[in-house]
Amino acid sequence: MKQIAIIGGGPAAMMFATHIDTAKYKVTLFEKNKSLGRKFLVAGDGGLNLTFNCPPEELASRYYPPRFMDSAIKAFSNEDLITFLNELGIDTFVGSSNRVFASRDRKPVEVLGKIVDYIRSRGVEIQFGKKFTGLTENGVLIFEDGTEVMPEICVFALGGASYKVTGSDGAWKEAFEKRGIRVNKFRAANCAFSVDWQKDFIAGHEGKPLKNIALNFGSMTAKGELVITKFGLEGNAIYALSREIQDALSGGENVTVKLDLKPTMTNERILEKYESSRYKKATDILQKDLNLNRTAIALLKQFTNKEIFINPESLAKAIKSIPVKIQKAGDIDEAISTLGGIDLDEVDENFGLKKMPDTYAIGEMLDWFAPTGGFLLQGCFSMGFTLAKYLNRTL
Ligand SMILES: Cc1cc2nc3c(=O)[nH]c(=O)nc-3n(C[C@H](O)[C@H](O)[C@H](O)COP(=O)(O)OP(=O)(O)OC[C@H]3O[C@@H](n4cnc5c(N)ncnc54)[C@H](O)[C@@H]3O)c2cc1C
C-alpha cells in the first residue's frame, strides 16, 4: 500500500482525510498541536460560518486570483459541503447575508469532533505533537522530535500565518524556500486598517457599527458593514478590499477609501429627500429622513467641512463618498487570513508542487485570497476534497 503523509491538521487536511481512499493508501496525519483544527474552532467563536449560499459559479468568482478556485469549487461546491456535513449529522442554516452556519445547537467543538471521529473511523492514523521542520531532497520529512518519515506522497496543509496561537505560524516558509520553492511574504488579509480619527470623534463612537454601507477603492466596491475602532476600521466591507488596499500600501501609494453611507440611493434621490424634508436642521434631516445614525453623521462632519455640510448638493455627494485615509494594516497575528504563502506558479492544477514530485500543498499555505463570509473555509475544504479525488483516481 502506498503511504500518504498529511502534514498539518486544519480544515484543508481534514477534508482531504475524509475523502482519500484508505483502501488504496495508508494515511497518517501529522499535527504539531495536541488536537486538530484549532483555527477552525477560533473561526467558530462568532458562529461557525462554513460557506456561502449562492450558485457555484458566483461562489468561485469570489476567489483571487480569478479562476484559481474554479475547478475545486466545481468538484466540491457549497451544496456538496452542506450535504457532506448533514450526512455526518451536522445541520446547517442560511443566516444573514447568505452566510451558511452550523446549526445553533451545535458548538464548533462538536462539529470538529464529528469530523475527526469520521476521519479516525476511516482508518487514518493521527499523530499529535509532530512539528514538521524540514524536507530533504529525497522527500524525507523531518520532525522537531528527531523522527524522520519517508512517505511516497506528502500532502502539506500547514495554514497561513495569523493567530499563531492556533498553530498556524507560517514557520514552514523556510523549509520550502530551502527546496527552491517561492514563498511570498505573509501579509495580513481580512484585517483591520488604521485611520487617524479626531480625538472627539473616536471618544464618542468607538465600537459603533455602520451598517448597510458600501466601501469603494479603485474599481472595487464592497457592501456590508464597518465597525469604528480606536485603531481604525474593521468589518466585512473593509476586509473584502484588504488585498487591494494591502497591495496599494506595499506599493507606497496613499490609500483613501470612499465610504458610501447610502449605497441604495442615488445622489438625486438623497437630494430629493433632503429638499422635501419638513425639518430645517441638516442633522435632523440626515437622522430622520435619511436614517443615518449618530456615528454616520459624526463621520460626515469629521471628513467634510462646514461649507459642504450646509450645501444640500455637496452634502448629498459627500454622503455617497466620504474620503477616509488609510494609514496601515493591522497586526498580521490578528488577521482572519493571510496573503502570501506558496506562489501559485509553484503548483500544478492538482496542487502538486512542480519542483517536488508527489508533494502537494493545499489550504491557506498557498497564496490566494477570499473575503470573509465562509469563502475561506469553503476554499480549504474544496481543495482538500479535490486533491483526494485526484489521488484516488491516480492509483
Ligand atoms: C478569527 C478568525 C475567524 C475566522 N472565521 C472564519 C469564518 O467564519 N469562515 C471562514 O470561512 N473562515 C474563517 N476563518 C479562516 C479559516 O479558519 C482559515 O482559512 C482556515 O482554518 C485555514 O485552513 P487550513 O487548513 O489551510 O489551515 P489551518 O486551519 O491554519 O491549519 C493548519 C494546521 O497546520 C498545523 N501546523 C502548522 N505548522 C505546522 C508544523 N510545522 N508541523 C505540523 N503542523 C503544523 C497547525 O497547527 C494547524 O493545525 C477565520 C480565521 C480566524 C483567525
Short mmCIF file of N, CA and C in Angstrom, two decimals, residues 282-355:
data_model
loop_
_atom_site.label_atom_id
_atom_site.label_comp_id
_atom_site.label_asym_id
_atom_site.label_seq_id
_atom_site.Cartn_x
_atom_site.Cartn_y
_atom_site.Cartn_z
N ALA A 282 -29.87 70.32 9.22
CA ALA A 282 -29.26 69.22 8.43
C ALA A 282 -29.20 67.93 9.24
N THR A 283 -28.81 68.03 10.51
CA THR A 283 -28.67 66.82 11.33
C THR A 283 -30.00 66.09 11.46
N ASP A 284 -31.09 66.85 11.62
CA ASP A 284 -32.42 66.22 11.72
C ASP A 284 -32.78 65.51 10.42
N ILE A 285 -32.49 66.18 9.32
CA ILE A 285 -32.84 65.58 8.01
C ILE A 285 -32.05 64.28 7.83
N LEU A 286 -30.76 64.34 8.15
CA LEU A 286 -29.91 63.15 7.97
C LEU A 286 -30.41 62.01 8.85
N GLN A 287 -30.79 62.36 10.07
CA GLN A 287 -31.22 61.33 11.02
C GLN A 287 -32.61 60.80 10.68
N LYS A 288 -33.54 61.72 10.46
CA LYS A 288 -34.94 61.29 10.38
C LYS A 288 -35.39 60.93 8.97
N ASP A 289 -34.87 61.63 7.97
CA ASP A 289 -35.31 61.30 6.60
C ASP A 289 -34.37 60.33 5.91
N LEU A 290 -33.09 60.42 6.28
CA LEU A 290 -32.13 59.54 5.58
C LEU A 290 -31.65 58.39 6.47
N ASN A 291 -32.22 58.32 7.65
CA ASN A 291 -31.92 57.19 8.57
C ASN A 291 -30.43 56.99 8.84
N LEU A 292 -29.67 58.06 8.91
CA LEU A 292 -28.25 57.93 9.25
C LEU A 292 -28.12 57.99 10.77
N ASN A 293 -27.30 57.10 11.33
CA ASN A 293 -27.16 57.12 12.79
C ASN A 293 -26.15 58.21 13.21
N ARG A 294 -26.02 58.37 14.51
CA ARG A 294 -25.15 59.43 15.06
C ARG A 294 -23.72 59.30 14.57
N THR A 295 -23.27 58.05 14.49
CA THR A 295 -21.87 57.82 14.09
C THR A 295 -21.67 58.23 12.63
N ALA A 296 -22.63 57.88 11.77
CA ALA A 296 -22.52 58.24 10.35
C ALA A 296 -22.48 59.77 10.21
N ILE A 297 -23.31 60.44 10.98
CA ILE A 297 -23.35 61.90 10.89
C ILE A 297 -22.05 62.52 11.42
N ALA A 298 -21.55 61.95 12.50
CA ALA A 298 -20.28 62.46 13.05
C ALA A 298 -19.14 62.23 12.06
N LEU A 299 -19.18 61.10 11.36
CA LEU A 299 -18.14 60.83 10.35
C LEU A 299 -18.20 61.86 9.23
N LEU A 300 -19.43 62.13 8.79
CA LEU A 300 -19.61 63.14 7.75
C LEU A 300 -18.99 64.47 8.19
N LYS A 301 -19.24 64.78 9.47
CA LYS A 301 -18.70 66.06 9.99
C LYS A 301 -17.18 66.04 10.03
N GLN A 302 -16.61 64.86 10.45
CA GLN A 302 -15.15 64.80 10.53
C GLN A 302 -14.50 64.96 9.16
N PHE A 303 -15.11 64.35 8.14
CA PHE A 303 -14.43 64.31 6.85
C PHE A 303 -14.95 65.33 5.83
N THR A 304 -15.83 66.24 6.27
CA THR A 304 -16.24 67.31 5.35
C THR A 304 -16.00 68.63 6.08
N ASN A 305 -16.30 69.74 5.41
CA ASN A 305 -16.19 71.00 6.14
C ASN A 305 -17.56 71.67 6.21
N LYS A 306 -17.59 72.77 6.88
CA LYS A 306 -18.89 73.42 7.14
C LYS A 306 -19.61 73.79 5.84
N GLU A 307 -18.81 74.26 4.86
CA GLU A 307 -19.43 74.69 3.58
C GLU A 307 -20.18 73.53 2.93
N ILE A 308 -19.53 72.37 2.96
CA ILE A 308 -20.17 71.19 2.35
C ILE A 308 -21.42 70.83 3.14
N PHE A 309 -21.31 70.89 4.43
CA PHE A 309 -22.40 70.45 5.30
C PHE A 309 -23.65 71.30 5.15
N ILE A 310 -23.46 72.58 4.82
CA ILE A 310 -24.66 73.44 4.72
C ILE A 310 -25.21 73.51 3.29
N ASN A 311 -24.52 72.89 2.37
CA ASN A 311 -25.00 72.91 0.98
C ASN A 311 -25.58 71.54 0.61
N PRO A 312 -26.92 71.43 0.42
CA PRO A 312 -27.54 70.11 0.20
C PRO A 312 -26.90 69.32 -0.93
N GLU A 313 -26.54 70.01 -2.02
CA GLU A 313 -25.96 69.25 -3.14
C GLU A 313 -24.63 68.62 -2.79
N SER A 314 -23.77 69.43 -2.17
CA SER A 314 -22.45 68.87 -1.84
C SER A 314 -22.58 67.87 -0.68
N LEU A 315 -23.54 68.08 0.19
CA LEU A 315 -23.75 67.12 1.29
C LEU A 315 -24.22 65.77 0.73
N ALA A 316 -25.13 65.82 -0.25
CA ALA A 316 -25.61 64.57 -0.87
C ALA A 316 -24.43 63.83 -1.48
N LYS A 317 -23.54 64.57 -2.14
CA LYS A 317 -22.36 63.93 -2.74
C LYS A 317 -21.48 63.32 -1.67
N ALA A 318 -21.30 64.08 -0.58
CA ALA A 318 -20.43 63.60 0.50
C ALA A 318 -20.98 62.32 1.14
N ILE A 319 -22.31 62.25 1.27
CA ILE A 319 -22.93 61.05 1.87
C ILE A 319 -22.55 59.81 1.06
N LYS A 320 -22.42 59.97 -0.26
CA LYS A 320 -22.12 58.84 -1.14
C LYS A 320 -20.61 58.62 -1.29
N SER A 321 -19.80 59.51 -0.73
CA SER A 321 -18.37 59.33 -0.99
C SER A 321 -17.51 60.06 0.05
N ILE A 322 -17.51 59.54 1.26
CA ILE A 322 -16.67 60.17 2.30
C ILE A 322 -15.25 59.63 2.14
N PRO A 323 -14.27 60.52 1.93
CA PRO A 323 -12.90 60.01 1.76
C PRO A 323 -12.25 59.70 3.12
N VAL A 324 -11.89 58.46 3.31
CA VAL A 324 -11.25 58.07 4.58
C VAL A 324 -9.84 57.57 4.27
N LYS A 325 -8.86 58.28 4.82
CA LYS A 325 -7.46 57.92 4.53
C LYS A 325 -7.02 56.75 5.42
N ILE A 326 -6.47 55.74 4.76
CA ILE A 326 -6.00 54.55 5.48
C ILE A 326 -4.50 54.69 5.69
N GLN A 327 -4.05 54.40 6.91
CA GLN A 327 -2.62 54.55 7.18
C GLN A 327 -1.85 53.25 7.02
N LYS A 328 -2.31 52.21 7.69
CA LYS A 328 -1.60 50.92 7.60
C LYS A 328 -2.54 49.78 7.97
N ALA A 329 -2.08 48.58 7.69
CA ALA A 329 -2.89 47.39 8.04
C ALA A 329 -2.65 47.05 9.50
N GLY A 330 -3.61 46.34 10.07
CA GLY A 330 -3.46 45.87 11.45
C GLY A 330 -2.43 44.75 11.54
N ASP A 331 -2.19 44.31 12.76
CA ASP A 331 -1.20 43.27 13.05
C ASP A 331 -1.58 41.97 12.33
N ILE A 332 -0.61 41.35 11.69
CA ILE A 332 -0.88 40.10 10.95
C ILE A 332 -1.42 39.01 11.88
N ASP A 333 -0.98 39.00 13.12
CA ASP A 333 -1.42 37.92 14.00
C ASP A 333 -2.91 38.03 14.36
N GLU A 334 -3.48 39.22 14.15
CA GLU A 334 -4.90 39.40 14.46
C GLU A 334 -5.77 39.31 13.21
N ALA A 335 -5.14 39.01 12.08
CA ALA A 335 -5.89 38.97 10.82
C ALA A 335 -6.66 37.65 10.70
N ILE A 336 -7.79 37.71 10.01
CA ILE A 336 -8.59 36.50 9.81
C ILE A 336 -7.90 35.55 8.83
N SER A 337 -7.19 36.11 7.87
CA SER A 337 -6.44 35.25 6.95
C SER A 337 -5.18 35.98 6.52
N THR A 338 -4.35 35.29 5.73
CA THR A 338 -3.13 35.96 5.27
C THR A 338 -2.98 35.87 3.76
N LEU A 339 -2.39 36.93 3.21
CA LEU A 339 -1.90 36.91 1.84
C LEU A 339 -0.50 36.34 1.94
N GLY A 340 0.03 35.89 0.81
CA GLY A 340 1.37 35.31 0.86
C GLY A 340 1.29 33.81 1.04
N GLY A 341 2.45 33.18 1.07
CA GLY A 341 2.50 31.72 1.11
C GLY A 341 3.07 31.22 -0.20
N ILE A 342 2.89 29.95 -0.47
CA ILE A 342 3.49 29.37 -1.68
C ILE A 342 2.90 30.00 -2.93
N ASP A 343 3.79 30.52 -3.78
CA ASP A 343 3.36 31.17 -5.01
C ASP A 343 2.60 30.17 -5.89
N LEU A 344 1.49 30.61 -6.46
CA LEU A 344 0.65 29.67 -7.22
C LEU A 344 1.34 29.14 -8.47
N ASP A 345 2.38 29.83 -8.95
CA ASP A 345 3.13 29.30 -10.10
C ASP A 345 3.92 28.05 -9.72
N GLU A 346 4.06 27.81 -8.43
CA GLU A 346 4.82 26.64 -7.97
C GLU A 346 3.99 25.37 -7.99
N VAL A 347 2.65 25.50 -8.16
CA VAL A 347 1.80 24.29 -8.12
C VAL A 347 1.08 24.07 -9.45
N ASP A 348 0.78 22.80 -9.73
CA ASP A 348 0.02 22.49 -10.95
C ASP A 348 -1.48 22.50 -10.63
N GLU A 349 -2.30 22.06 -11.57
CA GLU A 349 -3.75 22.16 -11.39
C GLU A 349 -4.28 21.24 -10.29
N ASN A 350 -3.45 20.28 -9.85
CA ASN A 350 -3.87 19.40 -8.74
C ASN A 350 -3.19 19.77 -7.43
N PHE A 351 -2.65 20.98 -7.36
CA PHE A 351 -1.95 21.49 -6.17
C PHE A 351 -0.64 20.73 -5.91
N GLY A 352 -0.10 20.08 -6.94
CA GLY A 352 1.18 19.39 -6.81
C GLY A 352 2.33 20.38 -7.00
N LEU A 353 3.35 20.29 -6.14
CA LEU A 353 4.50 21.20 -6.29
C LEU A 353 5.30 20.77 -7.52
N LYS A 354 5.47 21.70 -8.45
CA LYS A 354 6.12 21.36 -9.72
C LYS A 354 7.55 20.90 -9.51
N LYS A 355 8.21 21.46 -8.47
CA LYS A 355 9.64 21.11 -8.27
C LYS A 355 9.83 19.90 -7.39
#
